[in-house]
Short mmCIF file of C-alpha atoms in Angstrom, two decimals:
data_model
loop_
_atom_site.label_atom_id
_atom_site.label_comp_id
_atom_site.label_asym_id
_atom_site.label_seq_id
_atom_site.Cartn_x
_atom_site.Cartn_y
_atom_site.Cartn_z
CA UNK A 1 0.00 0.00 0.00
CA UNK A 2 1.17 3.35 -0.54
CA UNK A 3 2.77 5.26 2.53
CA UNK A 4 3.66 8.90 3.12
CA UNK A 5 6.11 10.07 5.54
CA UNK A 6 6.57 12.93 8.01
CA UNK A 7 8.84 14.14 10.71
CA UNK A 8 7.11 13.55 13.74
CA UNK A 9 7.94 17.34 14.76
CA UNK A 10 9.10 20.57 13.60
CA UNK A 11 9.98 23.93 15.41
CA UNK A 12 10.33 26.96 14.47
CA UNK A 13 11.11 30.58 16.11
CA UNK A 14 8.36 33.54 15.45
CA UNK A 15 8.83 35.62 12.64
CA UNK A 16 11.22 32.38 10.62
CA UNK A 17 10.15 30.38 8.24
CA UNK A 18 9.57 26.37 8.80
CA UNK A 19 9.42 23.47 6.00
CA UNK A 20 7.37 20.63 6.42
CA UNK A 21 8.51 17.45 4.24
CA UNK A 22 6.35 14.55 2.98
CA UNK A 23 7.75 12.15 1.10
CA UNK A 24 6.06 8.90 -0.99
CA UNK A 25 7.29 6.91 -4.04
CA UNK A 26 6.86 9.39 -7.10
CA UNK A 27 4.98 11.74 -4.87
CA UNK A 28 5.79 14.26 -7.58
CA UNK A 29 3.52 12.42 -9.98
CA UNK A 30 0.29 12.58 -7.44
CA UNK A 31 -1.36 16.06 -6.27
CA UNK A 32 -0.72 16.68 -2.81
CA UNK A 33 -2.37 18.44 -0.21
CA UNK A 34 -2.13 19.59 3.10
CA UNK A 35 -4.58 20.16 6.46
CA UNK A 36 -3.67 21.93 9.22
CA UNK A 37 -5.33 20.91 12.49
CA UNK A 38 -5.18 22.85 15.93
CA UNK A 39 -6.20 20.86 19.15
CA UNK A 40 -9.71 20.14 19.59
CA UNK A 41 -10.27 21.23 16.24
CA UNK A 42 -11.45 19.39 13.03
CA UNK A 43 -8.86 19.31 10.47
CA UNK A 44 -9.27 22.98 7.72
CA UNK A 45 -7.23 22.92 3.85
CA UNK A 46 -4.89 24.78 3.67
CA UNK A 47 -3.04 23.81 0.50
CA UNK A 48 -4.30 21.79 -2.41
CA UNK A 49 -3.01 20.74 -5.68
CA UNK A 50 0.45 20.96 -4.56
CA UNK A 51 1.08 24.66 -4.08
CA UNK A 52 -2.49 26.07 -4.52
CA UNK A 53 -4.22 28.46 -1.73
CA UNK A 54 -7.80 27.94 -0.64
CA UNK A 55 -9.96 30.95 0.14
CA UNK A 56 -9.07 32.62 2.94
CA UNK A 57 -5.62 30.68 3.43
CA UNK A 58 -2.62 33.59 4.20
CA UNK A 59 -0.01 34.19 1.72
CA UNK A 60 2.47 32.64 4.44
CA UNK A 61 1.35 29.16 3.05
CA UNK A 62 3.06 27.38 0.51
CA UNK A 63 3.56 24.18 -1.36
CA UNK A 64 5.47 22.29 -3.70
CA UNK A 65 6.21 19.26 -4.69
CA UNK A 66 8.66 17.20 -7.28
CA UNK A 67 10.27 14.05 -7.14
CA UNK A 68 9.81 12.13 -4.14
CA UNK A 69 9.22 14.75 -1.89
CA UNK A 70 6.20 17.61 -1.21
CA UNK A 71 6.80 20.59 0.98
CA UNK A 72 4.82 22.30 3.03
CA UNK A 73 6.23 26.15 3.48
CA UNK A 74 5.02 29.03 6.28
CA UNK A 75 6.49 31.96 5.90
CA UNK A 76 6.61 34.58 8.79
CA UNK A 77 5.45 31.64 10.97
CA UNK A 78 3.30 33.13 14.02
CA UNK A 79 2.25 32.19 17.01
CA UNK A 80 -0.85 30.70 15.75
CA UNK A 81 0.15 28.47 13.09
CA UNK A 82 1.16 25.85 15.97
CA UNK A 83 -0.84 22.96 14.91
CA UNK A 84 -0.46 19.41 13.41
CA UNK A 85 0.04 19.25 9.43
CA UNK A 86 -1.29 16.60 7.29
CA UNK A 87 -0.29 15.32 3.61
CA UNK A 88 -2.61 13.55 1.97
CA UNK A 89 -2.53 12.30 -1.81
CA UNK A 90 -4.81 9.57 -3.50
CA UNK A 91 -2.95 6.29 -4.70
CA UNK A 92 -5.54 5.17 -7.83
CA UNK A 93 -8.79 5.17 -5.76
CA UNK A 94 -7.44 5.11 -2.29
CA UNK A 95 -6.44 8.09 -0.06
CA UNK A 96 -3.66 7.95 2.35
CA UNK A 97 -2.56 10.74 4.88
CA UNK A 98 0.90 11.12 6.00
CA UNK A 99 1.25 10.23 9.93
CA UNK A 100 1.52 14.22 11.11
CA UNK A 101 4.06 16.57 11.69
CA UNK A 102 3.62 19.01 15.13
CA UNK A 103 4.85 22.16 14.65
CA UNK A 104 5.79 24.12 17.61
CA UNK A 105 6.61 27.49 17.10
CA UNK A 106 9.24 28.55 19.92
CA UNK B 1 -23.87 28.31 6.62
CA UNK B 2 -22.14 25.70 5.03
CA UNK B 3 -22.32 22.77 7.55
CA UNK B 4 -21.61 18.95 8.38
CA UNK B 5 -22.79 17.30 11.48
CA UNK B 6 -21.89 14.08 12.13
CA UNK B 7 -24.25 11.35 14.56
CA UNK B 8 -24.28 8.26 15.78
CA UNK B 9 -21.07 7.47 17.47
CA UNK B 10 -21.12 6.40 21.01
CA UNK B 11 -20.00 2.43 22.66
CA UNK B 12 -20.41 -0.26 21.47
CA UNK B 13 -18.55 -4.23 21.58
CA UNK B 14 -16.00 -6.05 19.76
CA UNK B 15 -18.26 -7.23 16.83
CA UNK B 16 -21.06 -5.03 17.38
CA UNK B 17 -22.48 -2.74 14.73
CA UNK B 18 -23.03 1.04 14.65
CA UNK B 19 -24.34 3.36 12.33
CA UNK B 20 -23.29 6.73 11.38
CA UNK B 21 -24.89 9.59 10.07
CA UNK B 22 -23.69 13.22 8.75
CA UNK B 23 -26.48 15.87 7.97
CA UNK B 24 -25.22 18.58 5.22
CA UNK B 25 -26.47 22.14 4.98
CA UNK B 26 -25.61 24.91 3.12
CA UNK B 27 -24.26 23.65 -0.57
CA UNK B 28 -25.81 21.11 -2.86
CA UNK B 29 -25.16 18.18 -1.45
CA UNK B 30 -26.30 15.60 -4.72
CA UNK B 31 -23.13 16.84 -6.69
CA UNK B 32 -20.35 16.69 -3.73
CA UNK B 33 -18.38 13.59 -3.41
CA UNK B 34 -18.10 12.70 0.38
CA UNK B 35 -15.92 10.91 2.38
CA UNK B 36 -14.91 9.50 6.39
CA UNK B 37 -11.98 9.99 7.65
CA UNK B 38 -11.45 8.56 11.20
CA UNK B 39 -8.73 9.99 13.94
CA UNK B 40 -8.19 7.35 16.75
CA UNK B 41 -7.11 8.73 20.34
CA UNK B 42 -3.90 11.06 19.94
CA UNK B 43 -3.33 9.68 16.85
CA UNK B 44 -3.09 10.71 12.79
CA UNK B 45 -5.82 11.50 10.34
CA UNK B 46 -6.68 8.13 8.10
CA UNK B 47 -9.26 7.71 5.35
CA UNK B 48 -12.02 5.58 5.90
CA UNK B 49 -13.89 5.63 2.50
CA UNK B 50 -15.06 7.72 -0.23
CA UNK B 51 -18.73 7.99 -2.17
CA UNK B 52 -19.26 9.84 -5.37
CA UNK B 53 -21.86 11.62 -6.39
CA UNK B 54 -25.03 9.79 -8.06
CA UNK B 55 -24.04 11.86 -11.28
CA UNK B 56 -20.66 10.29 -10.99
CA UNK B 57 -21.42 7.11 -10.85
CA UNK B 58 -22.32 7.10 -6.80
CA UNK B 59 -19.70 4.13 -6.75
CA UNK B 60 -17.41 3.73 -3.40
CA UNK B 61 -14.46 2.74 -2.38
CA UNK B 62 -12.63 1.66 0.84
CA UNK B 63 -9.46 1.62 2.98
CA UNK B 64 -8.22 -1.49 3.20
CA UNK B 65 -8.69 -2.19 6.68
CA UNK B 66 -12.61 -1.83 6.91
CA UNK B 67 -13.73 -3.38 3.00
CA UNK B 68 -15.92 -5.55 3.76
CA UNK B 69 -17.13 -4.20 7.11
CA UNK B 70 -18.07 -0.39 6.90
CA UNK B 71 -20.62 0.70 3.89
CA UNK B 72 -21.13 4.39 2.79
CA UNK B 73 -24.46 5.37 1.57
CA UNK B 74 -26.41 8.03 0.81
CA UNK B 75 -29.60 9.74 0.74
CA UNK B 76 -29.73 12.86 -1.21
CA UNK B 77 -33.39 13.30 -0.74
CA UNK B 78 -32.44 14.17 2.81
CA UNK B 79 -29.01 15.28 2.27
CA UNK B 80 -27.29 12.81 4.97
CA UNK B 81 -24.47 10.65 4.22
CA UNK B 82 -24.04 7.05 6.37
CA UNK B 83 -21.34 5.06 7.40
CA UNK B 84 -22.63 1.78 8.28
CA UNK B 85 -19.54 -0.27 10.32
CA UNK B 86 -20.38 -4.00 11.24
CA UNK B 87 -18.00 -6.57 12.90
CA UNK B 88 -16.03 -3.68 14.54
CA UNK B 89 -12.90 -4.20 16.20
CA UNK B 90 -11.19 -2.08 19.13
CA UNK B 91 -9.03 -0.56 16.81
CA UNK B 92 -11.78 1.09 14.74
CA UNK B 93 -12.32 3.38 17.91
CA UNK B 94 -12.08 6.90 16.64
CA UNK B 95 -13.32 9.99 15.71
CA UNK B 96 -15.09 10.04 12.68
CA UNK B 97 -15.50 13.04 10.66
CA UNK B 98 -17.29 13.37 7.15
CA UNK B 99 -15.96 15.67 4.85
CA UNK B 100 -16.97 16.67 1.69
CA UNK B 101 -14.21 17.04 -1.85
CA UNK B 102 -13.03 20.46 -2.54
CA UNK B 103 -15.05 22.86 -5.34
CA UNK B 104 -13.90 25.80 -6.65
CA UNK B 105 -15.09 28.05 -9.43
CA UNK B 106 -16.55 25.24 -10.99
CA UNK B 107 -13.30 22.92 -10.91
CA UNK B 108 -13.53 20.51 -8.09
CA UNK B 109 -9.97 18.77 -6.49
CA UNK B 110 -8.62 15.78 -4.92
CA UNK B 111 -8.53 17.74 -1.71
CA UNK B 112 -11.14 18.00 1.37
CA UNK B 113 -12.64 20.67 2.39
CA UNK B 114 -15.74 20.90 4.72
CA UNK B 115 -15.43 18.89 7.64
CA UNK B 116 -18.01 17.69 10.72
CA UNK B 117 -16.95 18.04 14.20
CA UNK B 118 -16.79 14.52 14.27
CA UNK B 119 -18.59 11.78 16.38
CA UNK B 120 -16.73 8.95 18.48
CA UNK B 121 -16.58 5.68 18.37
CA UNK B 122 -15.44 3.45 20.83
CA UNK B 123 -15.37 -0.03 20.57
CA UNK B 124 -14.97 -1.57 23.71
CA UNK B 125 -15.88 -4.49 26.36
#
């Protein structure tokens, strides 16, 4: 089955910038996209199609994604982007999430 | 108010059945493609299942761990999608969210986008 792969955890100081890595055999050749989800909360889109914005999204987030690997970019990270991050990308019919990455911003 | 509220969850044994429900408001619901995603105790996000749209098919498909024991279903008359899990096994305890496939300016994407508050599940003796 197909697998995706975070770091467990990222940090990050206010005002930097943190990368968030998820990596899956040809990743590059499926459309990723990411969810950010704070405590208590249900999970909100926050990139989609590899490096496109939803409504209402801040400029700070980014995305890419080639070869193996997609990346998940904040710019400016603030205080309240602390949160798990999610990959997900559909293998044929079947969608798979990457395990989670924590960010803490320090 | 564009809305998703999941029902249903609550205790229930090893090899017991339980059925969920998730009432949608606020967009049309016969066109969206929906899906469950499940979240057990401190733990990651993982797909449950997907349904399309009757337009599209209304075919479904599974993760691999619950074919042949969870069915999705809908009723568009009354706008509710159902997750109906049979044989369940402690570690289909959970939240469950539904959550509906992203639409945009008349494009839709292999993203989600609205999501329930989700309902738990705990399978238990």
């Amino acid at each position: 089955s197909y697998e995706l792969t975070q770091p467990p955890s990222v940090s990050v100081s206010p005002g930097q910038t943190a990368s968030i890595s998820c990596s899956g055999d040809k990743l590059g050749s499926h459309y990723t996209s990411w969810y950010q989800q704070r405590p208590g909360q249900s999970p909100v889109l926050v990139i989609y199609q590899d490096s496109k914005r939803p409504s209402g999204i801040p400029e700070r987030f980014s995305g890419s994604n080639s070869g193996n690997t997609a990346t998940l970019t904040i710019s400016g990270t603030q205080a309240m982007d602390e949160a798990d991050y999610y990959c997900q990308a559909w293998d044929s019919s079947t969608g798979v999430f990457g395990g989670g990455t924590k960010l803490t911003v320090l | 108010e564009v809305q998703l509220v999941e029902s249903g969850g609550g205790l229930v044994k090893p090899g017991g059945s339980l059925r969920l429900s998730c009432a949608a408001s606020g967009f049309t619901f016969r066109n969206a493609w929906m899906s469950w995603v499940r979240q057990a105790p401190g733990k990651g996000l993982e797909w449950v299942g997907r349904i399309k749209s009757k337009t599209d098919g209304g075919t479904t498909d599974y993760a691999a761990p619950v074919k042949g024991r969870f069915t999705l279903s809908r009723d568009d008359s009354k706008n509710t999608l159902y997750l109906q899990m049979s044989s369940l096994k402690t570690d289909d305890t959970a939240v469950y969210y539904c959550t509906t496939r992203y639409c945009s300016g008349g494009a839709c994407y292999s993203a989600f986008d609205i999501w329930g508050q989700g309902t738990m599940v705990t399978v238990s003796s």
